[in-house]
XYZ file of C-alpha atoms in Angstrom:
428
model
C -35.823 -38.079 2.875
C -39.136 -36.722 3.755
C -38.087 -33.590 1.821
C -35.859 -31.165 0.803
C -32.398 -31.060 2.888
C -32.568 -27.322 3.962
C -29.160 -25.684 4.267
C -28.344 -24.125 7.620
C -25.594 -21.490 8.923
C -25.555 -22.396 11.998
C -22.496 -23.302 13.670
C -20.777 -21.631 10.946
C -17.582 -19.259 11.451
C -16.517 -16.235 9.953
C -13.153 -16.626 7.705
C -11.498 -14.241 10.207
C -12.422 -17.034 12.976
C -10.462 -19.348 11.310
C -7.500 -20.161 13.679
C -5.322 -22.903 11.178
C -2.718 -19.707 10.582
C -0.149 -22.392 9.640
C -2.570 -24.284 7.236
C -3.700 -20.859 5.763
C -0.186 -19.119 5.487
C 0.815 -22.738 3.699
C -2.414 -22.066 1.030
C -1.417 -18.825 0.570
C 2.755 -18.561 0.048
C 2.223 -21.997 -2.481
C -0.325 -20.217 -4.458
C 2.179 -16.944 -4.804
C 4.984 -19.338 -5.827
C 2.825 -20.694 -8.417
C 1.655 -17.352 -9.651
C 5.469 -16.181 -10.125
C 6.783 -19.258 -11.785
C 3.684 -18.922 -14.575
C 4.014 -14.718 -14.362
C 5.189 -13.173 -17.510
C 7.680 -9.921 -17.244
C 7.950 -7.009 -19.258
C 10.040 -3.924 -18.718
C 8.105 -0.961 -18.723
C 10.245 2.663 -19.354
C 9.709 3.960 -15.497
C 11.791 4.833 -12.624
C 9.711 4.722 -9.686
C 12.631 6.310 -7.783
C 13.363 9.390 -10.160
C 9.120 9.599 -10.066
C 8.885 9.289 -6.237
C 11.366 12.545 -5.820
C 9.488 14.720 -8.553
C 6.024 13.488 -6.691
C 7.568 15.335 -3.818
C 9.703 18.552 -5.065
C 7.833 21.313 -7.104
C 6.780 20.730 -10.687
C 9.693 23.120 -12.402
C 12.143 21.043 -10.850
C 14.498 19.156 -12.954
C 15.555 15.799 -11.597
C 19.221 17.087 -11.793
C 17.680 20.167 -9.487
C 16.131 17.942 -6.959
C 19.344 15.621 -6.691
C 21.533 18.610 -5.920
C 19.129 19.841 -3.907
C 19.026 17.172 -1.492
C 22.868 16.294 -1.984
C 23.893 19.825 -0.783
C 21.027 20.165 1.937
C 21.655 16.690 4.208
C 25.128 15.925 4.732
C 26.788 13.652 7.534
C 26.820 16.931 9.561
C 23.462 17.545 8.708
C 21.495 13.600 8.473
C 18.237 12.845 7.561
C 15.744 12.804 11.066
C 12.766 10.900 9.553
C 11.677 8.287 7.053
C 10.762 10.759 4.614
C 13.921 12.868 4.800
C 15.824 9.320 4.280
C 13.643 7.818 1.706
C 14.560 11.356 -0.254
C 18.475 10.873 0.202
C 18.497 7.250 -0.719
C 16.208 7.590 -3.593
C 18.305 10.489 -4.974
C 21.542 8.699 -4.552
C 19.920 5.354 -6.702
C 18.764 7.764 -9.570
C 22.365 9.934 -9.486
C 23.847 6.614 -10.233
C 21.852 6.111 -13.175
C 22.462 9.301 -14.578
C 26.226 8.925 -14.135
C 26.313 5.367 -15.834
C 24.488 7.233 -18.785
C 26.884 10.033 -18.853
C 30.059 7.594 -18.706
C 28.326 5.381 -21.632
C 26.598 7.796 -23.895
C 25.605 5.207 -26.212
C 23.143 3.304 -23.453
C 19.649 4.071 -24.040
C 18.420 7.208 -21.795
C 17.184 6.702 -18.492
C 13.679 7.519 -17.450
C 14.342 10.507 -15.741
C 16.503 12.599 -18.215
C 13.935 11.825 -21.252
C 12.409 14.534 -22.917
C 8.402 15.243 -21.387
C 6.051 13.251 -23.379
C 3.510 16.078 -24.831
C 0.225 15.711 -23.173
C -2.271 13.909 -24.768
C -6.038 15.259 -24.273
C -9.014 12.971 -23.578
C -10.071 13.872 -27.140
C -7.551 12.587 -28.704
C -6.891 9.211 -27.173
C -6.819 5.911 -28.904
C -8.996 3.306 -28.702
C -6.170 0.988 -29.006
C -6.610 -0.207 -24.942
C -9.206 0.469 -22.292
C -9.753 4.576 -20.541
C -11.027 5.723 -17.762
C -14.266 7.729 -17.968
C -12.891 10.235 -16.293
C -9.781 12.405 -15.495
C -6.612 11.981 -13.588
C -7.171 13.851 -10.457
C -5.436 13.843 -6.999
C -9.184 14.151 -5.678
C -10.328 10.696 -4.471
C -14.055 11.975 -5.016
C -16.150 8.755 -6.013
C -17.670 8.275 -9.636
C -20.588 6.139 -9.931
C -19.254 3.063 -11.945
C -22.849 1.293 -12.269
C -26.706 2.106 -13.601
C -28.648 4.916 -11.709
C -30.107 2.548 -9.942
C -26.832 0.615 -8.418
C -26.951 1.496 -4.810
C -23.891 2.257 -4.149
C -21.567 3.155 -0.822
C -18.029 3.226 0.320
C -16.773 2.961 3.757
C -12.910 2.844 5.050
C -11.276 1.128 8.536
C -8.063 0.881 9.951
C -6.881 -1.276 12.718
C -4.509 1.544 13.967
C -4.476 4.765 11.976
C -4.854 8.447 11.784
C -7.635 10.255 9.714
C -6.463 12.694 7.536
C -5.967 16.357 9.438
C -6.027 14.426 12.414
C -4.773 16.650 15.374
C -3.203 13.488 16.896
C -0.480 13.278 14.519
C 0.503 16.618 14.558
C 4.246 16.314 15.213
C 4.137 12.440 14.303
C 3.429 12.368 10.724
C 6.384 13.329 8.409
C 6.442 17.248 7.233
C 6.613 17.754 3.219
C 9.897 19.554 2.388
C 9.647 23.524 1.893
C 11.563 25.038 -0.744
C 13.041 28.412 -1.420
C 14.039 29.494 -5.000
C 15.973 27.074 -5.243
C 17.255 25.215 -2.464
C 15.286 23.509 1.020
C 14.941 25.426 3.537
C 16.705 23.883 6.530
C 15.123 25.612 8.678
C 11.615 23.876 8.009
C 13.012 20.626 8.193
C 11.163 18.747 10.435
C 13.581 17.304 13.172
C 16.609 19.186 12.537
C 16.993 21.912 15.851
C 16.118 21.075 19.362
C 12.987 22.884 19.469
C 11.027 19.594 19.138
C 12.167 18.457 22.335
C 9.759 20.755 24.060
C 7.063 19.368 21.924
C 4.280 17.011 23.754
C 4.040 13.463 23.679
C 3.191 12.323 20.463
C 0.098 10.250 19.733
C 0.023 6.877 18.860
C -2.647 5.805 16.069
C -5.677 4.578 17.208
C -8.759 1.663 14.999
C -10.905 4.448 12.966
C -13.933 3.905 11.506
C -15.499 5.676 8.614
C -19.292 4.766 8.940
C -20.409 3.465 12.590
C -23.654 2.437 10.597
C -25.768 0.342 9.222
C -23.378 0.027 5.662
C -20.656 -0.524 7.797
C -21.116 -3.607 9.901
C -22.476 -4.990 6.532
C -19.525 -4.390 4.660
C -17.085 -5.384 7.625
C -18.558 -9.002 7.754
C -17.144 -8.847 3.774
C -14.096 -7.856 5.348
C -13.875 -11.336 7.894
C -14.025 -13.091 4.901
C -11.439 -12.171 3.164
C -8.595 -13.864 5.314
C -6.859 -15.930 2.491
C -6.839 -12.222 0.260
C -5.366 -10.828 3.616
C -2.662 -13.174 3.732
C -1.971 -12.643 -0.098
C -1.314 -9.692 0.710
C 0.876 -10.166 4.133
C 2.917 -12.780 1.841
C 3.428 -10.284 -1.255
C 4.750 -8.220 1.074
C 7.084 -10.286 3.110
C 8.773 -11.518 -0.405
C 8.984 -8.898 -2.331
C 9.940 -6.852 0.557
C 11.687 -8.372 2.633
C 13.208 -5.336 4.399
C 10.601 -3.094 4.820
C 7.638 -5.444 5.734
C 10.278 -7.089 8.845
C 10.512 -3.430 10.184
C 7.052 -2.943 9.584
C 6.144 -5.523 11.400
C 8.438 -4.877 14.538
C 6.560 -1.268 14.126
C 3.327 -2.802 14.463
C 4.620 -5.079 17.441
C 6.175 -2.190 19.020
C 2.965 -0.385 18.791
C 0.892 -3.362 20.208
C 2.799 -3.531 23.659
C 2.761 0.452 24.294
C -1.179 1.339 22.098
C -4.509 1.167 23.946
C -6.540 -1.543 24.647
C -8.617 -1.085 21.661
C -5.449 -1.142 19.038
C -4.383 -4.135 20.905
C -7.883 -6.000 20.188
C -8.202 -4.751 16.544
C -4.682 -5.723 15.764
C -5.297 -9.360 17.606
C -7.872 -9.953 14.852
C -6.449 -8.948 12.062
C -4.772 -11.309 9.219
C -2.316 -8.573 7.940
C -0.858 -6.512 10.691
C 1.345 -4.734 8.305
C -0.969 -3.185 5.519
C -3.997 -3.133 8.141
C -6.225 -0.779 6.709
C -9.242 -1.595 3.828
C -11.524 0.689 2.030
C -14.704 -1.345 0.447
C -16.115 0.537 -2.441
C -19.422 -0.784 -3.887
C -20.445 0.551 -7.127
C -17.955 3.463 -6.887
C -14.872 4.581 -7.579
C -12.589 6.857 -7.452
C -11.275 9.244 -10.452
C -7.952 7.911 -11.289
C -5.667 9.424 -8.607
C -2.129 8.091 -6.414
C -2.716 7.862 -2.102
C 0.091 10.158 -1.727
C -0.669 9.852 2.301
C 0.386 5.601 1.585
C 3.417 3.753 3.076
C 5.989 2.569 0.784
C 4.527 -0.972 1.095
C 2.515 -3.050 -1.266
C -0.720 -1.851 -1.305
C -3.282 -4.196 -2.563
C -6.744 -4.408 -4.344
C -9.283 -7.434 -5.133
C -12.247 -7.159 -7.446
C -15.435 -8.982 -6.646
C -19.108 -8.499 -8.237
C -21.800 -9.975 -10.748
C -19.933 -7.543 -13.810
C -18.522 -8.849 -16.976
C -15.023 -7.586 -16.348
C -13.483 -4.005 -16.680
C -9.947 -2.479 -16.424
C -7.435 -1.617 -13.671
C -5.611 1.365 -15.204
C -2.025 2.436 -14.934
C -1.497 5.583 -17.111
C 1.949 5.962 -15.994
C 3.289 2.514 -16.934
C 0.887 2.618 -20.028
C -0.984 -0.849 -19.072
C -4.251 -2.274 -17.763
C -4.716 -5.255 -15.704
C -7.834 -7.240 -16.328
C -10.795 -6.632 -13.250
C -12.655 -9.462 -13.492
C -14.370 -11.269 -10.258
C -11.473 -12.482 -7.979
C -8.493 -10.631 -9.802
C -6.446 -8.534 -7.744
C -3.376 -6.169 -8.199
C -0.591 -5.635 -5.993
C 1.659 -2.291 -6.197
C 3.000 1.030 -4.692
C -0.181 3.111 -5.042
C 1.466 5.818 -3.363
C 3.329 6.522 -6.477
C 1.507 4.991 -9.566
C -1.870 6.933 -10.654
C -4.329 4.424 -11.201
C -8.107 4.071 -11.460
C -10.695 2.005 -13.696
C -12.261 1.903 -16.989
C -16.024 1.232 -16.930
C -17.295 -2.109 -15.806
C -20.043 -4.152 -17.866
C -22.914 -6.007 -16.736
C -24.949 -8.144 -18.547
C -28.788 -6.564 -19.197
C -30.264 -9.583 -17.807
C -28.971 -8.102 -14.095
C -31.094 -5.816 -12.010
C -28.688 -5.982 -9.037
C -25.820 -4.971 -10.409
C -22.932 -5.055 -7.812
C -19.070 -4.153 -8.132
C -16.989 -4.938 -4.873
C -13.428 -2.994 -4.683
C -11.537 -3.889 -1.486
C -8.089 -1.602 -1.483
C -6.020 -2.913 1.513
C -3.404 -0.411 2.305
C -1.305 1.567 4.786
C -0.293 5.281 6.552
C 2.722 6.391 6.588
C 1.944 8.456 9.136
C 1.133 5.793 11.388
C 4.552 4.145 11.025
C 6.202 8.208 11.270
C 4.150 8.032 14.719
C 5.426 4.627 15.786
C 8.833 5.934 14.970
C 8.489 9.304 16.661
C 6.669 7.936 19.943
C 9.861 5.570 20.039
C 12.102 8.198 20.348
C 10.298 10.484 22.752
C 9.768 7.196 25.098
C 13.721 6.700 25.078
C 14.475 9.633 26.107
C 13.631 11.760 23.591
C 17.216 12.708 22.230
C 16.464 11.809 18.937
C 13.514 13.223 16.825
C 12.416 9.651 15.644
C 13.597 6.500 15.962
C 15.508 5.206 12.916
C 15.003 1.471 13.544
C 11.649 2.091 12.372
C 12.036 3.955 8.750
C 10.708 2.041 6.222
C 13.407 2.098 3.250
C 12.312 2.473 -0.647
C 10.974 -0.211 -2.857
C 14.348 -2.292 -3.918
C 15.108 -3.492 -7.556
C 12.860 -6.571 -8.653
C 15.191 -9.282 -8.767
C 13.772 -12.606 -10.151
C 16.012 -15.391 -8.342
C 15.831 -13.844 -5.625
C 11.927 -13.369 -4.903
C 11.754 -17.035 -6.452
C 14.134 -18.247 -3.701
C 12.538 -16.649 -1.291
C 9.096 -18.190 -2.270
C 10.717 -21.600 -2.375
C 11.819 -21.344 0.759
C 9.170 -20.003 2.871
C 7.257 -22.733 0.752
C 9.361 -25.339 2.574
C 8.831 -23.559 6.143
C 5.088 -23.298 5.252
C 4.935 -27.413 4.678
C 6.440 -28.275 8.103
C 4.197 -25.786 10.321
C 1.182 -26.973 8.228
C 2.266 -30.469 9.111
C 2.501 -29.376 13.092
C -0.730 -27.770 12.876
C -2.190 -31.064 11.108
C -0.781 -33.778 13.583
C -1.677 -31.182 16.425
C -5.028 -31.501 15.305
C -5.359 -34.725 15.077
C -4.474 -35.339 19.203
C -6.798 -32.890 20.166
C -9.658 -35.005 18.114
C -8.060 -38.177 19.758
């Protein structure tokens, strides 16, 4: 050679052009079935059920308050007429059961929801026993800088279909909070319940949004078409560990792809996880440790990428922290578990120091609105269309999710061999 062999892009796709689905869903589902057969478990003293319905009554409610509450309030007369309403009533019945197989068998160890409040503990007092976040739990999602002064740092958001928050489209799509009076609902602020909605408009259906049409933003979405095998992670987590609510989710999202605009059509057509389709790309920031009470209840995901050390993902509620080294990820429902992130080191030898966050996530309001348009398009008898409620998070079961894995491990194997031998005759 005459010289140095001089590397060259060109030609070169982006992940996201990738079309080997088959071969990449294959990768993916045999890499989650080896995670899970090496995964440890531990039992952690949290109901996310008991914690969801206390997230959404008042704080001087008692459990036993909210159950009745809800028991007395929707009845067979009187049904649930959204997702939220429904995810309320089933998550109330799960957690009445608990209490009653406590009070039948005193002698069992107390369930999450009837233990006495832990006394808060102030930042001044904490151990140093496992990693803290710098700063407070807030519901604010107001970004901290995680990095030196000099860190340039940025954060920008997109969904393929979506509504921004106080978005006048979804009035009348997204699902109302429950009101309260001293100590009941009030039914007559129940979202659904009536007929007055019928003279309502059209709902909206959600449409891509964009945080940052700039420069920081096409920069950050070529990150984004890279990321295909983390997107399909994420699909996969999803379609195992919940079964139920990613298949309706994903008729949702087909639904919503026949009857959307032009533009939803194209921006779901390229993306690699149709279901939790929406990514926030922090660099350098964070936010204070905080829940996305506006989520889905899906698996929301997040991957950590940069030239750091390490640092922590923290969740206070369950007491643990995850390790947030380059290429580790964490999978849960953010909706309901605070989390956030201790500080992140760098070495002092780097004078670019870079943290990459990408959160992949989901609306609820945009499956509300899928459900809701649904109902109005069929003749608008109902107030939203049941066969699109998500349902809660079901109990972790072991053989099951490892059955599941094995088995779409199988089905992964033949289409990869399809793709492979299709291949082939098109090179021949």
């Amino acid at each position: 050679m005459d010289g140095p062999e001089v590397f060259s892009v060109a030609g070169l796709k982006r992940g996201s052009d990738y079309d080997g689905d088959r071969s990449l869903n294959s990768q993916a589902i045999n890499f989650l079935n080896s995670q899970h057969q090496q995964s440890y478990q531990r039992v952690v003293d949290f109901d996310l059920h008991a914690v969801f319905l206390m997230q959404e009554f008042r704080a001087e409610d008692t459990i036993k308050q909210i159950i009745t509450m809800i028991s007395t309030t929707f009845t067979e007369e009187y049904p649930p007429k959204n997702t939220l309403q429904q995810q309320l009533v089933n998550a109330a019945k799960l957690v009445n059961q608990r209490i009653q197989n406590y009070e039948q068998q005193p002698h069992m160890p107390k369930p999450f929801c009837l233990s006495v409040e832990a006394p808060m503990i102030q930042s001044g007092e904490m151990s140093n026993q496992f990693p803290t976040s710098q700063f407070p739990l807030s519901t604010k999602n107001k970004g901290e800088i995680r990095a030196r002064p000099e860190a340039k740092k940025s954060t920008c958001s997109f969904q393929a279909y979506g509504f921004g928050l106080g978005s006048p489209l979804s009035a009348g799509a997204a699902d109302k909070t429950i009101k309260f009076a001293t100590y009941s609902i009030k039914k007559i602020d129940l979202q659904g319940h009536g007929d007055h909605w019928k003279s309502d408009p059209k709902p909206n259906l959600p449409e891509p949004l964009r945080s940052d049409p700039g420069p920081t933003m096409r920069g950050l979405v070529e990150l984004r078409h890279d990321m295909v095998f983390y997107h399909r992670i994420s699909y996969w987590i999803n379609k195992v560990f919940l079964p139920d609510a990613s298949s309706i989710a994903e008729s949702a999202v087909k639904y919503l792809e026949k009857k959307a605009s032009t533009a939803v059509k194209e921006s779901i057509q390229v993306e690699k996880n149709i279901i939790i389709a929406a990514q926030t790309i922090t660099v350098n920031t964070h936010p204070n440790t905080h829940r996305d009470r506006n989520n889905a209840l899906l698996m929301d995901s997040v991957f950590f990428f940069g030239n750091h050390i390490g640092g922590h993902f923290l969740l206070p509620g369950l007491g643990v922290a995850y390790p947030g080294l380059h290429g580790y990820s964490f999978h849960g429902p953010f909706r309901i578990l605070f989390h956030g992130v201790s500080q992140f080191h760098f070495t002092e030898d780097i004078t670019d120091p870079r943290r990459y966050s990408v959160a992949m996530w989901s609306r609820a309001s945009s499956f509300s609105a899928i459900a809701r348009f649904s109902a109005h398009d069929n003749g608008n008898e109902k107030f939203s269309d049941d066969k699109y409620w998500l349902p809660l998070y079901p109990e972790y079961n072991p053989k099951i999710t490892s059955d599941l894995l094995k088995a779409e491990v199988k089905i992964a194997k033949k289409e990869a061999k399809k793709e492979s031998k299709k291949r082939q005759k098109t090179k021949n």
